[in-house]
Short mmCIF file of C-alpha atoms in Angstrom, two decimals:
data_model
loop_
_atom_site.label_atom_id
_atom_site.label_comp_id
_atom_site.label_asym_id
_atom_site.label_seq_id
_atom_site.Cartn_x
_atom_site.Cartn_y
_atom_site.Cartn_z
CA MET H 13 0.00 0.00 0.00
CA ILE H 14 2.81 2.40 0.91
CA GLU H 15 4.67 1.75 -2.37
CA ALA H 16 1.44 2.27 -4.31
CA LEU H 17 0.80 5.75 -2.85
CA PRO H 18 2.77 7.65 -5.58
CA LEU H 19 0.89 5.78 -8.33
CA LEU H 20 -2.40 6.47 -6.59
CA MET H 21 -1.45 10.17 -6.56
CA PHE H 22 -1.43 10.22 -10.36
CA ALA H 23 -4.71 8.33 -10.50
CA ALA H 24 -6.33 10.79 -8.07
CA LEU H 25 -4.91 13.72 -10.03
CA ALA H 26 -6.43 12.45 -13.28
CA LEU H 27 -9.77 11.85 -11.57
CA PHE H 28 -10.02 15.33 -10.04
CA ILE H 29 -8.80 17.18 -13.14
CA PHE H 30 -11.68 15.69 -15.12
CA THR H 31 -14.11 17.27 -12.64
CA GLY H 32 -13.33 20.66 -14.16
CA PHE H 33 -12.06 22.11 -10.89
CA PRO H 34 -9.19 24.65 -11.33
CA VAL H 35 -5.94 22.79 -11.99
CA ALA H 36 -3.91 24.81 -9.48
CA PHE H 37 -6.25 23.79 -6.64
CA VAL H 38 -6.39 20.18 -7.84
CA LEU H 39 -2.59 19.88 -7.81
CA ALA H 40 -2.22 21.44 -4.37
CA GLY H 41 -5.23 19.57 -2.97
CA VAL H 42 -4.06 16.15 -4.16
CA GLY H 43 -0.58 16.88 -2.80
CA LEU H 44 -1.88 17.84 0.64
CA LEU H 45 -4.36 14.93 0.69
CA PHE H 46 -1.65 12.36 0.06
CA GLY H 47 0.64 14.15 2.48
CA PHE H 48 -1.91 13.46 5.22
CA ILE H 49 -2.36 9.88 3.96
CA GLY H 50 1.42 9.42 4.10
CA TRP H 51 1.44 10.90 7.60
CA THR H 52 -1.16 8.30 8.59
CA PHE H 53 1.13 5.51 7.33
CA ASP H 54 4.24 7.09 8.92
CA VAL H 55 5.97 7.74 5.61
CA PHE H 56 5.45 11.53 5.67
CA THR H 57 6.10 13.52 8.82
CA PHE H 58 3.87 16.44 9.77
CA ALA H 59 6.90 18.74 9.99
CA ARG H 60 7.44 18.36 6.24
CA PHE H 61 4.25 20.32 5.56
CA THR H 62 6.12 23.41 6.77
CA LEU H 63 8.68 22.90 3.99
CA ILE H 64 6.11 23.36 1.21
CA PRO H 65 5.78 27.18 1.62
CA LEU H 66 9.58 27.42 1.79
CA ARG H 67 9.88 25.59 -1.55
CA ILE H 68 7.27 27.87 -3.08
CA TYR H 69 8.55 31.24 -1.85
CA GLY H 70 12.20 30.31 -1.52
CA GLY H 71 12.43 28.56 -4.88
CA THR H 72 9.74 29.05 -7.50
CA MET H 73 8.74 32.61 -6.63
CA GLU H 74 12.33 33.82 -6.31
CA ASN H 75 13.43 32.47 -9.69
CA LEU H 76 14.33 35.48 -11.80
CA VAL H 77 14.04 33.49 -15.03
CA LEU H 78 10.30 33.14 -14.49
CA VAL H 79 9.97 36.93 -14.53
CA ALA H 80 10.28 36.62 -18.32
CA ILE H 81 6.90 34.87 -18.53
CA PRO H 82 4.64 37.87 -17.71
CA MET H 83 6.63 40.09 -20.08
CA PHE H 84 6.45 37.59 -22.93
CA ILE H 85 2.70 37.36 -22.31
CA PHE H 86 2.48 41.16 -22.41
CA MET H 87 4.48 41.24 -25.65
CA GLY H 88 2.25 38.70 -27.37
CA THR H 89 -0.96 40.33 -26.21
CA MET H 90 0.20 43.78 -27.31
CA LEU H 91 1.20 42.45 -30.75
CA GLU H 92 -2.25 40.95 -31.08
CA LYS H 93 -3.68 44.48 -30.72
CA SER H 94 -1.08 46.32 -32.81
CA GLY H 95 -2.21 45.26 -36.30
CA VAL H 96 1.22 43.84 -37.16
CA ALA H 97 -0.15 40.36 -37.93
CA GLU H 98 -2.95 41.65 -40.15
CA ASP H 99 -0.56 43.67 -42.31
CA LEU H 100 1.86 40.74 -42.42
CA LEU H 101 -0.79 38.32 -43.69
CA ASN H 102 -1.83 40.67 -46.47
CA THR H 103 1.78 40.96 -47.67
CA LEU H 104 2.40 37.21 -47.49
CA GLN H 105 -0.71 36.57 -49.56
CA VAL H 106 0.69 38.81 -52.29
CA LEU H 107 4.14 37.18 -52.22
CA THR H 108 2.78 33.60 -52.42
CA ARG H 109 -0.13 34.18 -54.83
CA ARG H 110 1.55 32.33 -57.74
CA LEU H 111 2.33 29.19 -55.71
CA PRO H 112 -0.05 26.22 -55.27
CA GLY H 113 -1.95 26.73 -52.04
CA GLY H 114 -0.48 30.23 -51.75
CA LEU H 115 -2.99 31.45 -49.17
CA ALA H 116 -2.37 28.42 -46.92
CA LEU H 117 1.38 28.92 -47.34
CA SER H 118 1.04 32.56 -46.29
CA VAL H 119 -0.86 31.47 -43.17
CA THR H 120 1.94 29.00 -42.30
CA LEU H 121 4.61 31.64 -42.80
CA MET H 122 2.67 34.11 -40.68
CA GLY H 123 2.27 31.50 -37.94
CA THR H 124 6.03 30.93 -37.98
CA ILE H 125 6.81 34.65 -37.70
CA LEU H 126 4.19 35.14 -34.98
CA ALA H 127 5.70 32.20 -33.09
CA ALA H 128 9.03 34.00 -32.99
CA THR H 129 7.41 37.18 -31.68
CA THR H 130 4.66 36.07 -29.30
CA GLY H 131 4.87 32.46 -28.10
CA ILE H 132 1.21 32.62 -26.98
CA ILE H 133 -0.85 29.91 -28.66
CA GLY H 134 -4.30 31.22 -27.83
CA ALA H 135 -3.56 34.67 -29.22
CA SER H 136 -1.99 33.29 -32.43
CA VAL H 137 -4.75 30.78 -33.21
CA VAL H 138 -7.59 33.20 -32.48
CA LEU H 139 -5.92 35.99 -34.43
CA MET H 140 -5.25 33.86 -37.51
CA THR H 141 -8.68 32.27 -37.39
CA LEU H 142 -10.38 35.66 -37.35
CA MET H 143 -8.20 37.03 -40.15
CA ALA H 144 -7.47 34.06 -42.41
CA LEU H 145 -10.30 31.52 -42.13
CA PRO H 146 -13.06 33.76 -43.59
CA VAL H 147 -10.74 34.73 -46.46
CA MET H 148 -9.84 31.09 -47.15
CA MET H 149 -13.51 30.13 -47.16
CA GLN H 150 -14.26 32.97 -49.59
CA ARG H 151 -11.52 31.61 -51.87
CA ASN H 152 -13.25 28.17 -51.79
CA TYR H 153 -10.56 26.44 -49.73
CA HIS H 154 -11.38 23.00 -48.38
CA ILE H 155 -12.46 23.78 -44.82
CA PRO H 156 -10.52 20.90 -43.16
CA LEU H 157 -7.31 21.99 -44.94
CA ALA H 158 -7.85 25.62 -43.97
CA ALA H 159 -8.65 24.77 -40.34
CA GLY H 160 -5.73 22.33 -40.01
CA THR H 161 -3.28 24.83 -41.48
CA ILE H 162 -4.33 27.61 -39.11
CA ALA H 163 -4.38 25.38 -36.02
CA ALA H 164 -1.00 23.76 -36.71
CA SER H 165 0.71 27.03 -37.66
CA GLY H 166 -0.71 28.75 -34.60
CA THR H 167 0.80 26.14 -32.28
CA LEU H 168 4.35 26.66 -33.55
CA GLY H 169 4.72 29.31 -30.84
CA ILE H 170 4.93 26.61 -28.18
CA LEU H 171 8.20 25.40 -29.75
CA ILE H 172 9.85 28.27 -31.61
CA PRO H 173 11.54 30.67 -29.15
CA PRO H 174 10.73 32.81 -27.26
CA SER H 175 8.48 30.02 -26.00
CA ILE H 176 7.00 30.23 -22.52
CA MET H 177 7.10 26.44 -22.35
CA LEU H 178 10.87 26.39 -22.90
CA VAL H 179 11.33 28.94 -20.10
CA ILE H 180 9.37 26.70 -17.73
CA MET H 181 11.22 23.56 -18.86
CA ALA H 182 14.59 25.22 -18.34
CA ASP H 183 13.58 26.15 -14.80
CA LEU H 184 12.35 22.64 -13.99
CA LEU H 185 15.48 21.00 -15.41
CA SER H 186 17.94 23.60 -14.04
CA ILE H 187 19.52 24.25 -17.44
CA PRO H 188 20.08 27.61 -19.21
CA VAL H 189 17.05 28.96 -21.08
CA GLY H 190 19.33 29.99 -23.93
CA THR H 191 20.31 26.35 -24.49
CA LEU H 192 16.69 25.33 -25.06
CA PHE H 193 15.93 28.44 -27.12
CA VAL H 194 18.83 27.70 -29.47
CA GLY H 195 18.08 23.98 -29.57
CA ALA H 196 14.44 24.54 -30.55
CA VAL H 197 15.18 26.71 -33.59
CA PHE H 198 15.87 23.92 -36.11
CA PRO H 199 13.06 21.60 -34.88
CA GLY H 200 10.56 24.46 -35.06
CA LEU H 201 11.63 25.51 -38.55
CA MET H 202 11.65 21.85 -39.60
CA LEU H 203 8.00 21.42 -38.60
CA ALA H 204 7.05 24.65 -40.39
CA SER H 205 8.83 23.34 -43.51
CA PHE H 206 6.94 20.04 -43.26
CA TYR H 207 3.65 21.94 -43.18
CA MET H 208 4.57 23.97 -46.27
CA VAL H 209 5.75 20.93 -48.22
CA TYR H 210 2.50 19.15 -47.39
CA ILE H 211 0.43 22.17 -48.49
CA LEU H 212 2.40 22.53 -51.73
CA GLY H 213 2.02 18.83 -52.46
CA ILE H 214 -1.70 18.52 -51.79
CA ALA H 215 -2.45 21.80 -53.60
CA ALA H 216 -0.52 20.61 -56.64
CA VAL H 217 -2.30 17.25 -56.69
CA ARG H 218 -5.75 18.63 -55.84
CA PRO H 219 -5.93 22.32 -56.84
CA ASP H 220 -9.69 22.29 -56.22
CA ILE H 221 -9.19 22.23 -52.42
CA ALA H 222 -6.65 25.09 -52.44
CA PRO H 223 -7.49 27.39 -55.38
CA PRO H 224 -4.77 29.90 -56.41
CA LEU H 225 -5.24 33.57 -55.68
CA PRO H 226 -6.07 35.95 -58.52
CA ALA H 227 -3.02 37.48 -60.16
CA ASP H 228 -4.30 41.01 -59.54
CA VAL H 229 -4.18 40.69 -55.73
CA GLY H 230 -1.90 43.30 -54.18
CA PRO H 231 0.01 46.35 -55.47
CA GLU H 232 0.44 46.75 -59.20
CA SER H 233 3.92 48.26 -59.36
CA PRO H 234 7.17 46.72 -58.04
CA ILE H 235 7.90 49.88 -56.05
CA GLU H 236 4.58 49.67 -54.21
CA LEU H 237 5.22 45.99 -53.51
CA ALA H 238 8.68 46.73 -52.16
CA LEU H 239 7.34 49.46 -49.88
CA MET H 240 4.61 47.10 -48.68
CA VAL H 241 7.15 44.41 -47.85
CA VAL H 242 9.43 46.83 -46.00
CA ARG H 243 6.56 48.33 -44.00
CA THR H 244 5.13 44.98 -42.87
CA PHE H 245 8.26 42.81 -42.57
CA VAL H 246 10.71 45.17 -40.90
CA PRO H 247 8.77 45.67 -37.61
CA PRO H 248 8.28 41.97 -36.69
CA ILE H 249 11.75 40.99 -37.93
CA ALA H 250 13.28 43.82 -35.91
CA LEU H 251 11.45 42.61 -32.81
CA ILE H 252 12.67 39.04 -33.40
CA VAL H 253 16.26 40.28 -33.74
CA LEU H 254 15.96 42.39 -30.59
CA VAL H 255 14.56 39.55 -28.49
CA LEU H 256 16.25 36.41 -29.81
CA GLY H 257 19.39 38.09 -31.12
CA SER H 258 20.15 39.60 -27.72
CA ILE H 259 19.76 36.16 -26.09
CA PHE H 260 21.73 34.17 -28.68
CA GLY H 261 24.44 36.83 -28.83
CA GLY H 262 24.87 36.81 -25.07
CA LEU H 263 23.92 40.49 -24.82
CA ALA H 264 20.93 39.94 -22.55
CA THR H 265 19.39 37.31 -20.32
CA PRO H 266 15.97 35.91 -21.30
CA THR H 267 14.40 38.10 -18.61
CA GLU H 268 16.05 41.24 -19.98
CA ALA H 269 15.17 40.26 -23.55
CA ALA H 270 11.54 39.76 -22.52
CA GLY H 271 11.52 43.32 -21.21
CA VAL H 272 12.93 44.54 -24.52
CA GLY H 273 10.23 42.58 -26.37
CA ALA H 274 7.44 44.04 -24.24
CA LEU H 275 8.74 47.57 -24.89
CA GLY H 276 9.20 46.84 -28.60
CA ALA H 277 5.64 45.55 -28.96
CA THR H 278 4.35 48.70 -27.25
CA VAL H 279 6.37 50.90 -29.62
CA LEU H 280 4.99 49.00 -32.65
CA ALA H 281 1.45 49.50 -31.39
CA PHE H 282 2.17 53.23 -30.99
CA PHE H 283 3.50 53.64 -34.54
CA ASN H 284 0.54 51.65 -35.92
CA GLY H 285 -1.83 54.07 -34.21
CA ARG H 286 -3.31 51.33 -31.99
CA LEU H 287 -1.83 52.35 -28.62
CA THR H 288 -4.78 53.87 -26.79
CA TRP H 289 -5.33 53.93 -23.04
CA ARG H 290 -8.15 51.39 -23.42
CA THR H 291 -5.89 49.02 -25.39
CA PHE H 292 -3.04 49.37 -22.91
CA ARG H 293 -5.35 48.71 -19.95
CA ASP H 294 -6.83 45.65 -21.68
CA VAL H 295 -3.36 44.26 -22.45
CA VAL H 296 -2.18 44.77 -18.87
CA GLU H 297 -5.31 43.17 -17.44
CA ARG H 298 -5.15 40.12 -19.73
CA SER H 299 -1.43 39.70 -19.07
CA ALA H 300 -1.99 39.88 -15.30
CA LEU H 301 -4.80 37.33 -15.37
CA THR H 302 -2.83 34.91 -17.56
CA GLY H 303 0.28 35.30 -15.43
CA ALA H 304 -1.68 34.76 -12.22
CA MET H 305 -3.18 31.57 -13.64
CA LEU H 306 0.24 30.21 -14.64
CA PHE H 307 1.89 31.03 -11.33
CA GLY H 308 -1.09 29.58 -9.45
CA ILE H 309 -0.43 26.30 -11.22
CA PHE H 310 3.25 26.67 -10.31
CA VAL H 311 2.31 26.80 -6.64
CA GLY H 312 0.05 23.75 -6.90
CA ALA H 313 2.60 21.77 -8.89
CA THR H 314 5.33 22.57 -6.34
CA CYS H 315 3.14 21.17 -3.57
CA PHE H 316 2.28 18.06 -5.61
CA SER H 317 5.87 17.30 -6.69
CA PHE H 318 7.24 17.80 -3.16
CA VAL H 319 4.82 15.31 -1.60
CA PHE H 320 5.36 12.90 -4.51
CA LYS H 321 9.12 12.99 -3.93
CA MET H 322 8.74 12.62 -0.14
CA LEU H 323 6.61 9.51 -0.76
CA HIS H 324 9.56 8.14 -2.80
CA GLY H 325 7.58 8.38 -6.02
CA ASP H 326 10.71 8.97 -8.10
CA THR H 327 12.23 5.77 -6.71
CA VAL H 328 9.07 3.80 -7.54
CA ILE H 329 9.09 5.07 -11.13
CA VAL H 330 12.80 4.34 -11.56
CA ASN H 331 12.33 0.79 -10.21
CA ILE H 332 9.45 0.18 -12.63
CA VAL H 333 11.55 1.41 -15.56
CA GLN H 334 14.63 -0.58 -14.57
CA GLY H 335 12.53 -3.70 -14.07
CA SER H 336 10.95 -3.42 -17.53
CA GLY H 337 14.14 -4.62 -19.27
CA VAL H 338 13.40 -2.73 -22.50
CA GLY H 339 16.65 -0.76 -22.58
CA ALA H 340 17.29 2.96 -22.97
CA TRP H 341 15.51 3.32 -26.31
CA GLY H 342 12.52 1.32 -25.17
CA VAL H 343 12.17 3.53 -22.11
CA LEU H 344 12.47 6.73 -24.18
CA ILE H 345 9.89 5.58 -26.72
CA ALA H 346 7.55 4.51 -23.92
CA LEU H 347 7.90 7.89 -22.22
CA MET H 348 7.19 9.72 -25.48
CA ALA H 349 4.14 7.53 -26.03
CA VAL H 350 2.86 8.32 -22.52
CA VAL H 351 3.29 12.08 -23.09
CA PHE H 352 1.55 11.84 -26.47
CA ILE H 353 -1.42 10.02 -24.93
CA LEU H 354 -1.59 12.45 -22.01
CA GLY H 355 -1.82 15.24 -24.58
CA PHE H 356 -5.27 13.98 -25.56
CA PHE H 357 -6.58 14.77 -22.09
CA PHE H 358 -4.35 17.38 -20.42
CA ASP H 359 -2.87 20.77 -21.23
CA TRP H 360 0.87 21.04 -21.95
CA PHE H 361 1.39 23.10 -18.81
CA GLU H 362 -0.07 20.41 -16.56
CA ILE H 363 1.90 17.66 -18.31
CA THR H 364 5.15 19.63 -18.09
CA LEU H 365 4.90 20.44 -14.40
CA ILE H 366 3.74 16.96 -13.41
CA VAL H 367 5.66 14.67 -15.74
CA LEU H 368 8.97 16.41 -16.48
CA PRO H 369 10.36 16.36 -12.90
CA VAL H 370 9.55 12.64 -12.75
CA PHE H 371 10.85 11.62 -16.19
CA ALA H 372 14.02 13.76 -16.36
CA PRO H 373 15.91 11.84 -13.60
CA ILE H 374 15.06 8.60 -15.39
CA ILE H 375 16.48 9.88 -18.68
CA GLN H 376 19.69 10.95 -16.93
CA LEU H 377 20.23 7.34 -15.81
CA LEU H 378 19.93 5.92 -19.34
CA ASP H 379 22.89 5.20 -21.60
CA PHE H 380 22.41 6.08 -25.28
CA GLY H 381 26.01 5.26 -26.18
CA ASP H 382 27.53 7.18 -29.07
CA HIS H 383 24.12 8.45 -30.17
CA ILE H 384 24.52 11.49 -27.87
CA PRO H 385 28.08 12.90 -28.02
CA LEU H 386 28.05 14.33 -24.49
CA SER H 387 26.12 13.12 -21.46
CA THR H 388 25.36 16.75 -20.55
CA LEU H 389 23.30 17.04 -23.74
CA VAL H 390 20.89 14.22 -22.89
CA VAL H 391 18.60 16.43 -20.80
CA PRO H 392 18.39 19.31 -23.36
CA TRP H 393 17.69 16.73 -26.09
CA PHE H 394 14.96 15.16 -23.97
CA ALA H 395 13.48 18.61 -23.28
CA ILE H 396 13.25 19.39 -27.02
CA LEU H 397 11.66 15.99 -27.63
CA MET H 398 9.11 16.78 -24.94
CA ALA H 399 8.44 20.20 -26.48
CA VAL H 400 7.82 18.76 -29.95
CA ASN H 401 5.67 16.02 -28.46
CA LEU H 402 3.63 18.46 -26.39
CA GLN H 403 2.82 20.54 -29.46
CA THR H 404 0.45 17.75 -30.46
CA SER H 405 -1.52 18.28 -27.23
CA PHE H 406 -2.98 21.45 -28.74
CA LEU H 407 -4.31 19.57 -31.76
CA THR H 408 -5.47 16.20 -30.44
CA PRO H 409 -9.12 15.82 -29.41
CA PRO H 410 -11.05 15.74 -27.17
CA PHE H 411 -9.16 18.49 -25.27
CA GLY H 412 -7.03 20.11 -27.97
CA PHE H 413 -7.07 23.76 -26.88
CA ALA H 414 -6.20 25.12 -30.33
CA LEU H 415 -9.29 23.37 -31.68
CA PHE H 416 -11.51 25.02 -29.10
CA TYR H 417 -9.89 28.42 -29.68
CA MET H 418 -10.62 28.05 -33.38
CA LYS H 419 -14.17 26.78 -33.00
CA GLY H 420 -14.98 29.63 -30.63
CA VAL H 421 -14.24 32.33 -33.23
CA ALA H 422 -14.74 30.44 -36.53
CA PRO H 423 -17.59 31.34 -38.91
CA ALA H 424 -20.89 29.58 -38.28
CA GLY H 425 -20.46 27.15 -41.17
CA VAL H 426 -17.34 25.49 -39.71
CA ARG H 427 -18.10 22.27 -37.81
CA ILE H 428 -15.87 20.79 -35.13
CA GLN H 429 -15.73 17.55 -37.15
CA GLN H 430 -14.12 19.45 -40.03
CA ILE H 431 -11.52 20.89 -37.67
CA TYR H 432 -10.76 17.41 -36.30
CA GLN H 433 -10.41 16.09 -39.85
CA GLY H 434 -8.07 18.89 -40.82
CA ILE H 435 -5.54 18.44 -38.03
CA ILE H 436 -4.87 14.72 -38.68
CA PRO H 437 -2.18 15.23 -41.39
CA PHE H 438 -0.43 17.87 -39.28
CA VAL H 439 -0.35 15.66 -36.17
CA ILE H 440 1.20 12.92 -38.33
CA LEU H 441 3.83 15.42 -39.53
CA GLN H 442 4.58 16.36 -35.91
CA VAL H 443 5.07 12.69 -34.99
CA ILE H 444 7.40 12.27 -37.98
CA GLY H 445 9.36 15.31 -36.78
CA LEU H 446 9.58 13.82 -33.29
CA ALA H 447 10.90 10.55 -34.72
CA LEU H 448 13.53 12.38 -36.78
CA ILE H 449 14.81 14.30 -33.74
CA MET H 450 15.03 11.02 -31.82
CA ALA H 451 16.93 9.37 -34.68
CA PHE H 452 19.12 12.41 -35.43
CA PRO H 453 19.77 14.36 -32.20
CA GLU H 454 21.93 16.82 -34.15
CA ILE H 455 18.74 18.53 -35.30
CA ALA H 456 18.27 19.80 -31.76
CA LEU H 457 21.86 19.73 -30.50
CA TYR H 458 23.90 21.21 -33.35
CA LEU H 459 23.21 24.88 -32.57
CA PRO H 460 23.69 24.54 -28.77
CA GLN H 461 27.06 22.87 -29.39
CA ALA H 462 28.10 25.44 -32.01
CA LEU H 463 26.96 28.62 -30.27
CA LEU H 464 27.01 27.96 -26.54
#
């Protein structure tokens, strides 16, 4: 019974999360409940309850890296209001109008650029759905293809830096944020390339589901086109260079770069004529509410993980893995399969805070031989694998948040079944990308080795 307590904690957590009760309270409540159960069985002393606040306020809440999260949220929310994305989409449509599936390609490119400037999935998916989906439907695009393209492109922000998820992972794994930011660049661009190749291929084979844009779309003269490109591309690219360039170049910490990004987004909104007091107040309020929700879950997860560790849950998991006899690769594949399945039912944030502290010590004990050149790179590689894997959690029903974001703002004629149908090819592409990073770790590890 005592050895089963950590496993029962996960079962209780799953049960209570499905009740719809706030996740932060579920995590903390399950942790405290099993702390008292452990106290009853003399495996958890009452004095250890006093250590939980110390871990919260002496560890999580004093971590300066996490200060970057509210500022990245502010940056993404301000960009949503600044009109940058709307102008960018119009320009991309013009540049890709002669290619098969040009409108879908422009949406993918915009999602990639937004990912490198915001990192907030909800904002990206809602924004692109409102702007692009009605236009794609007017151009007689196949609704599943249009919906799948928008949803998949909008979720790139969870992987391409500056990603809030990578900031949280770096904190949980005690590794530099810059290492994960640099390591995620190639995997993120690889997935975006997969999406574009798929769109080009299916549009070439079946042009009826992705009709080309009229040739007269956009400016008529090359000078007007050049001015349009400069006006819409320079602001977001400049912001990307300011934020990511300062981190990669060692000029600023992620926290400092987040501050630069928040200021840059505010300046862009000002020059676009969108920076009113009402807009600023709305951005601050939404950023505060989102940040409070995230840090509330941090507090709950700290309580849960502390009790889990005190009940020797990590030892139980390690013993189960070592007793399976499947080897390092079998364990890694099994862990990736578990995370993929959890993505059907839980949000990435919950999975990261619950699963990563348990799985990371297991990965550190595994021997992958010459497949990983340095043992110190195993954890960053595993973190990137987790990040790619967790991107699918936004797209897989029944609880794919990107699907609900899209359905909430999509035109009345779009059914949830069409959205589900549209994301299937993109989830398959994400799984292929995950397999390639497992088979060729250099995809994720080349830049960290070369630059850091």
